[in-house]
C-alpha cells in the first residue's frame, strides 16, 4: 500500500468561512499531488481542518461538525473522484461532546472508521483537556490487505495502546497524526516514534502540520540501522510517499524475533528483593 503523508500548511483560521476556504485549498493541493503520483491512502495531520490554538478551542462549536458533516461530504467526493482513501483530522461533534477525531473514507467515498483521541494533552502548548472528550474505542481498517491502526499525538506516550494494536489486532502500520508544536515535549517525539516502530516491528507514520512552530514529521520503517534510516521532513509543507511492504515486515520479524520472545504474562511475575 502506498501512503501519502501530507504535512500541510494550516493558516490562521478565525471564522467558519476561512475554515471552508482552507479545506477547499487542502483538497486542491492533494489533487495536484496524487495526479502526479497516485497513492492508495492519504494521511492528514491531527485537527487538519482547523488552526490548533487555545483561542480556537474556546470557540470549538464554530469549527466542529458531526461525523458526516460538510467536510466529510467534501472529502468523500474527493475520494470518489480520485479513487483514493483519506484519513483526515477534524473536531467531531456528537451531542454536547466534541472529540479530536481522525475519519477514514475509502476510495469509493464510503465511511471506513473513525478514531477519537484517547489521551487529551494539557501541558506545554496543548490545551485539549478542557474542550475535548476522550475517546474509548480502538480503530483498525484494511486497504488492499494492509491493516492500519490509528493513534493521535499524545497517545504515542502510552505503549499499551500501540502494543494492543500490533500484538492483538495485527496492524502493519500505525498512523499517528499529530499537532506537535515546538514546546517542551517536541524534542522527545522522535525517540517515541522509533521506539514504537521497532518494539512492535511495524511502520509508524507520525504526520505533523507544517510551519516554523510545527513540522518535522517522522516516517519510520519496522527496523532502522545505518543503511535504513527513518524519513524526517523539514518545517515547510511537504508530501512524502511511503510504501507499506508486508514482505519487509515479515523479513524483519524473521531476522529479529522479538515478538516470539514476548512472555505471555508479566503481571504475575514475582519480585525478588522488594
PDB file of N, CA and C in Angstrom, residues 62 110 205:
ATOM      1  N   UNK A  62     -17.898  26.465  16.826  1.00  0.00           N
ATOM      2  CA  UNK A  62     -17.926  27.080  15.496  1.00  0.00           C
ATOM      3  C   UNK A  62     -17.192  26.233  14.469  1.00  0.00           C
ATOM      4  N   UNK A 110     -16.879   5.962   0.735  1.00  0.00           N
ATOM      5  CA  UNK A 110     -17.671   5.363   1.811  1.00  0.00           C
ATOM      6  C   UNK A 110     -16.901   5.401   3.131  1.00  0.00           C
ATOM      7  N   UNK A 205       3.911   6.058  11.083  1.00  0.00           N
ATOM      8  CA  UNK A 205       3.901   7.295  10.319  1.00  0.00           C
ATOM      9  C   UNK A 205       3.350   8.425  11.176  1.00  0.00           C
TER      10      UNK A 205
END
